[in-house]
Coordinates of C-alpha atoms in Angstrom, one line a residue:
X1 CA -66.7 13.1 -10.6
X2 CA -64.4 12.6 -7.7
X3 CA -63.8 16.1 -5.1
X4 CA -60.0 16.3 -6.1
X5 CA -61.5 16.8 -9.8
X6 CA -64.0 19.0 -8.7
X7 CA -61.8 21.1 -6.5
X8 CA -59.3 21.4 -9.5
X9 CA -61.8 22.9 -11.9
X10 CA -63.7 25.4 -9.2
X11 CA -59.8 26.3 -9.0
X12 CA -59.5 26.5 -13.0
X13 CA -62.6 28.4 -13.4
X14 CA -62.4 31.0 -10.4
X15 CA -58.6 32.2 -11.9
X16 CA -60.0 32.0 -15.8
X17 CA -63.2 34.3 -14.7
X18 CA -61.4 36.7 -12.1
X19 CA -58.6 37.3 -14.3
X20 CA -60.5 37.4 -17.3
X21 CA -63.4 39.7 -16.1
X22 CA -60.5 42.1 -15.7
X23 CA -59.3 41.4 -19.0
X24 CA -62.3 41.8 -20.8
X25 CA -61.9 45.5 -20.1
X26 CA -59.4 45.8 -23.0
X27 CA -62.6 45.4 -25.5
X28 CA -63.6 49.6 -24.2
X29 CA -59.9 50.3 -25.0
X30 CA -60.8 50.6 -28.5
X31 CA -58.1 53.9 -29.1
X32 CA -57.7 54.9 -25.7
X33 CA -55.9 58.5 -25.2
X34 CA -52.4 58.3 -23.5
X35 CA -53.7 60.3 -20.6
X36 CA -56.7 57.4 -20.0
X37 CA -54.2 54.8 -20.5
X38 CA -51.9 56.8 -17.6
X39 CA -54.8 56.8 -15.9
X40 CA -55.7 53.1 -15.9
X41 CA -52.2 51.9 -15.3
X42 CA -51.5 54.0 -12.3
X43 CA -55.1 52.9 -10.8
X44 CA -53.7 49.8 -11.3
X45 CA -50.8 50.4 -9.8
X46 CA -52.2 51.3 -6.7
X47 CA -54.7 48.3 -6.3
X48 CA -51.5 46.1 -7.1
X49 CA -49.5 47.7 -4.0
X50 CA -52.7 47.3 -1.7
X51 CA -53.1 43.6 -2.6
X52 CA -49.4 42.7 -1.7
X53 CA -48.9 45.2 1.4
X54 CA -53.1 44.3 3.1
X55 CA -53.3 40.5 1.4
X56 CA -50.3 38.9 0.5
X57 CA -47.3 39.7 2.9
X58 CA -50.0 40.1 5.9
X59 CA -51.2 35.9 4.8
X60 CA -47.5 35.0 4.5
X61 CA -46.6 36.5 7.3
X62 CA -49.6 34.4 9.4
X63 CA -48.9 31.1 7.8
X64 CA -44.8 30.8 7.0
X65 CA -43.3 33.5 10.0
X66 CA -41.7 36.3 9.2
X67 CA -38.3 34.8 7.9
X68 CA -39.9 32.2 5.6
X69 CA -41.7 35.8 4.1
X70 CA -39.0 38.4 4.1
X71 CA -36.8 35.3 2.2
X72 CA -40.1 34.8 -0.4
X73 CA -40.4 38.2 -0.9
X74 CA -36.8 38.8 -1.5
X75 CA -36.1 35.5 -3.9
X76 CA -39.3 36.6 -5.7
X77 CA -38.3 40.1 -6.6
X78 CA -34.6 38.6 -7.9
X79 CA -36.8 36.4 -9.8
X80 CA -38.9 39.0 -11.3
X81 CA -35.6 41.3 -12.2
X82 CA -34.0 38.2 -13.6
X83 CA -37.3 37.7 -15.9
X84 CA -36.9 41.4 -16.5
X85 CA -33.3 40.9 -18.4
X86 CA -34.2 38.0 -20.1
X87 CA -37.2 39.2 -21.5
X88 CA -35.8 42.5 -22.4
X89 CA -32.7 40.6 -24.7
X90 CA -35.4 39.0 -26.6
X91 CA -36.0 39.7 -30.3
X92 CA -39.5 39.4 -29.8
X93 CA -39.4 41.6 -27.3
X94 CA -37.1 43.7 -28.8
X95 CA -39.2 43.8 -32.0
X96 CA -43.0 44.1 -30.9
X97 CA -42.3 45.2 -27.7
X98 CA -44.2 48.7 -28.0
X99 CA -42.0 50.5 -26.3
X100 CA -41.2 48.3 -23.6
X101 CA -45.0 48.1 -22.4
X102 CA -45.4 44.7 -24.1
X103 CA -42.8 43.6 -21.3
X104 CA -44.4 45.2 -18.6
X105 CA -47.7 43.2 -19.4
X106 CA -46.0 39.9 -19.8
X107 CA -44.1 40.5 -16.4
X108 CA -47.3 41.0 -14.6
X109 CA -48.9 38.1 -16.3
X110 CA -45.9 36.3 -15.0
X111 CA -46.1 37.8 -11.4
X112 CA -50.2 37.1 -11.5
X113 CA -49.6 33.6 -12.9
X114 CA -47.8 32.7 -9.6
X115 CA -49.9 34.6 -7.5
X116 CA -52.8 32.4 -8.5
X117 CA -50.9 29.3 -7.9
X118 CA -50.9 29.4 -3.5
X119 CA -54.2 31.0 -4.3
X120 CA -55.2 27.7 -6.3
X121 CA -53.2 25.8 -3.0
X122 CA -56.2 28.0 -0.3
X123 CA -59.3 26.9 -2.1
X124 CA -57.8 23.2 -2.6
X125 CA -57.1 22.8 1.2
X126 CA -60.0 24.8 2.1
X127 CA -62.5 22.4 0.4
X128 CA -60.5 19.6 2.1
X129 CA -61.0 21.5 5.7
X130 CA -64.3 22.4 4.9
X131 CA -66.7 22.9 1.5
X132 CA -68.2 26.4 2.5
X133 CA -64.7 27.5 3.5
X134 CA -63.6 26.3 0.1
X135 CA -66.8 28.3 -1.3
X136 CA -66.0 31.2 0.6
X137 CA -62.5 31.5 -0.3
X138 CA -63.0 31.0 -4.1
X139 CA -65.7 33.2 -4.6
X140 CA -63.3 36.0 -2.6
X141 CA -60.3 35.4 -4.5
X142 CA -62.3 35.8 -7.9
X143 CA -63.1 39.2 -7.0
X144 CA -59.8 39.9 -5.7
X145 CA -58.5 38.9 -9.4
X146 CA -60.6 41.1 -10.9
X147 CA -57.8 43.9 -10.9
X148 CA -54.9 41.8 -11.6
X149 CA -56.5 41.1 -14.8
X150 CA -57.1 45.2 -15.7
X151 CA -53.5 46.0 -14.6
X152 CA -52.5 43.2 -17.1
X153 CA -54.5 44.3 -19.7
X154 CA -53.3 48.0 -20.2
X155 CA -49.4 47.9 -21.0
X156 CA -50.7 45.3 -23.4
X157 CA -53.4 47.3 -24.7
X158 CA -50.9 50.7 -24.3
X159 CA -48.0 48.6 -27.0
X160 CA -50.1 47.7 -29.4
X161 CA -51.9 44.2 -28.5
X162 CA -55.3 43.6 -29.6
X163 CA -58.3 43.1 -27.6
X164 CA -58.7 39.8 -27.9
X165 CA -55.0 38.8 -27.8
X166 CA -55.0 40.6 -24.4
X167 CA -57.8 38.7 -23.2
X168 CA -56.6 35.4 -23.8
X169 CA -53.3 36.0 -22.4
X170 CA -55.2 37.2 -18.7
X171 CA -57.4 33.6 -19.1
X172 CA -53.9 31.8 -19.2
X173 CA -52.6 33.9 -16.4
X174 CA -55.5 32.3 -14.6
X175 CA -55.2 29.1 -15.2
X176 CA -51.9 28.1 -12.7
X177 CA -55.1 28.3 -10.0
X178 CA -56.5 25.2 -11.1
X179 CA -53.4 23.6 -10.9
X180 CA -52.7 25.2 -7.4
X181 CA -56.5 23.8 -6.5
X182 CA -55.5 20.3 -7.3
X183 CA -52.3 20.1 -5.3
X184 CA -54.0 21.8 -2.5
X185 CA -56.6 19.4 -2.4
X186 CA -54.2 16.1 -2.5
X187 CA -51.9 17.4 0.4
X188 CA -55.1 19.1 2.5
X189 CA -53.6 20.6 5.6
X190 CA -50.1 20.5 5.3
X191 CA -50.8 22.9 2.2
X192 CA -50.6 25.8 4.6
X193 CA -47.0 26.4 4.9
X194 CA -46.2 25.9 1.4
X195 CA -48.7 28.5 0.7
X196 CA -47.3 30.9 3.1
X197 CA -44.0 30.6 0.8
X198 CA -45.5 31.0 -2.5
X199 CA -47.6 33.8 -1.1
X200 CA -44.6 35.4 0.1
X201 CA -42.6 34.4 -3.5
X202 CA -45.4 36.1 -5.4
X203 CA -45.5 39.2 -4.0
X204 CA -42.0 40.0 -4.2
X205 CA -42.6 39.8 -8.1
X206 CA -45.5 41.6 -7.8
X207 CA -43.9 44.5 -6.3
X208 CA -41.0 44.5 -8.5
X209 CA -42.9 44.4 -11.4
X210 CA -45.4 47.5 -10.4
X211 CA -42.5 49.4 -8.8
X212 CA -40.4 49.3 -11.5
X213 CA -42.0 48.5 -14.4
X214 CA -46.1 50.3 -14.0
X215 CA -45.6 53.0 -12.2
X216 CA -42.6 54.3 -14.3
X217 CA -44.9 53.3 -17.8
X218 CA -47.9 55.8 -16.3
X219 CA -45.6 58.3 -15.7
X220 CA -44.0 58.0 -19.4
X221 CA -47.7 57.6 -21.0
X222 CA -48.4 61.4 -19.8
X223 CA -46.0 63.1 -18.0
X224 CA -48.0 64.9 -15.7
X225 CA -49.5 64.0 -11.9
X226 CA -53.0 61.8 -13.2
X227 CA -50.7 58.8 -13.1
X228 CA -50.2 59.5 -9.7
X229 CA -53.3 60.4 -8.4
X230 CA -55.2 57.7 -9.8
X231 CA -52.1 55.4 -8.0
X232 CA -53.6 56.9 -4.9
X233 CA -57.1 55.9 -5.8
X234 CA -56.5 52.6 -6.5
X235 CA -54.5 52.4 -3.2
X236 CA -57.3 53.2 -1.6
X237 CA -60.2 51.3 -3.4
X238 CA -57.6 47.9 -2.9
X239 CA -57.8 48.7 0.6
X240 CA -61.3 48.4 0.8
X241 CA -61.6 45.3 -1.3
X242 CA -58.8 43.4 1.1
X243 CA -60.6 44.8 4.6
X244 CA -64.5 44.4 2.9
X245 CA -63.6 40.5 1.9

């Protein structure tokens, strides 16, 4: 098996594990109460706004310059509201949406799917540079997708999906790493800047998506301050994961 191949699957498998380790949580959601639901979402939340402010903007920042990021992040949160419309005029949408938390999972699963992409584009030109920096970097970035995969999982969960349907759609939110991995490792170094970009790209989406989309859905689920406080947890605990790896 050639390294490009190899590098490609590592890539495949770290986004389908990460994502769906996460993911797998919807099988405890048997008949979660609104208020644990509230409670997962804005925990989510919060982990979601740590990983863009203390990984995502801070990378694109280092690797694209300022500009190149403040343009990514902007472009990706017009592309994130423009994916908000057309979803929303959807009959699908429209018709098993679940009161618009359907939506809100698919729009994260949108958001993660091209967060895992430059994250596929690291471990590709970090094998390239170096195999234990490739190591390194995939087995961080699995953990750091651990997350992203529960805050997918609990709009979908919260409209009505079943546990298995919500799993499968985390593992396909995953997979865009692979293909990341395998472009990473053809262009090697110049892969850098390009990732700086779709870092930058991804977490405008991100952003979008949890400020207007989670945090006003944990709010709705139970209209009292749990959402909040557990927003404030998260925060916290996504600190930690971005400063510990």
């Amino acid at each position: 098996m050639s390294s490009i191949i190899r590098t490609a699957l590592i890539g495949l498998l770290v986004g389908i594990i990460g994502t769906g380790l996460g993911g797998s949580i919807a099988f405890l959601l048997k008949r979660p109460s609104k208020r644990l639901l509230s409670s997962i979402i804005g925990l989510s939340s919060g982990l979601m706004i740590a990983i863009v402010t203390f990984e995502l903007v801070p990378e694109a920042f280092m690797l694209g310059g300022m500009l190149q990021a403040l343009l990514g992040l902007g472009i990706g949160a017009f592309g994130a509201a423009l994916l908000d419309s057309f979803l929303s005029r959807l009959r699908y949408i429209q018709a098993h949406g679940g009161q618009g938390y359907i939506k809100t999972g698919i729009l994260l699963g949108v958001g993660i799917a091209l967060h895992n992409f430059p994250e596929g584009l690291a471990i590709g030109s970090g094998f390239v540079a170096q195999e234990g920096l490739g190591i390194g970097l995939a087995i961080v970035i699995a953990l750091h997708n651990i997350p992203e995969g529960l805050a997918m999982v609990t709009p979908m969960r919260a409209g009505g999906y079943s546990s298995f349907k919500c799993l499968l759609i985390t593992l396909i939110a995953g997979a865009p790493m692979g293909a990341g991995a395998l472009f990473g490792a053809f262009i090697g170094e110049h892969a850098y800047r390009l990732i700086g970009s779709c870092l930058a790209f991804a977490g405008g989406t991100m952003l979008f998506i949890t400020l207007g989309e989670l945090i006003p859905k944990g709010k709705e689920l139970d209209n009292s301050k749990i959402s909040t406080f557990f927003a404030i947890i998260g925060f916290i605990f996504g600190i930690l994961i971005a400063k510990r790896f």
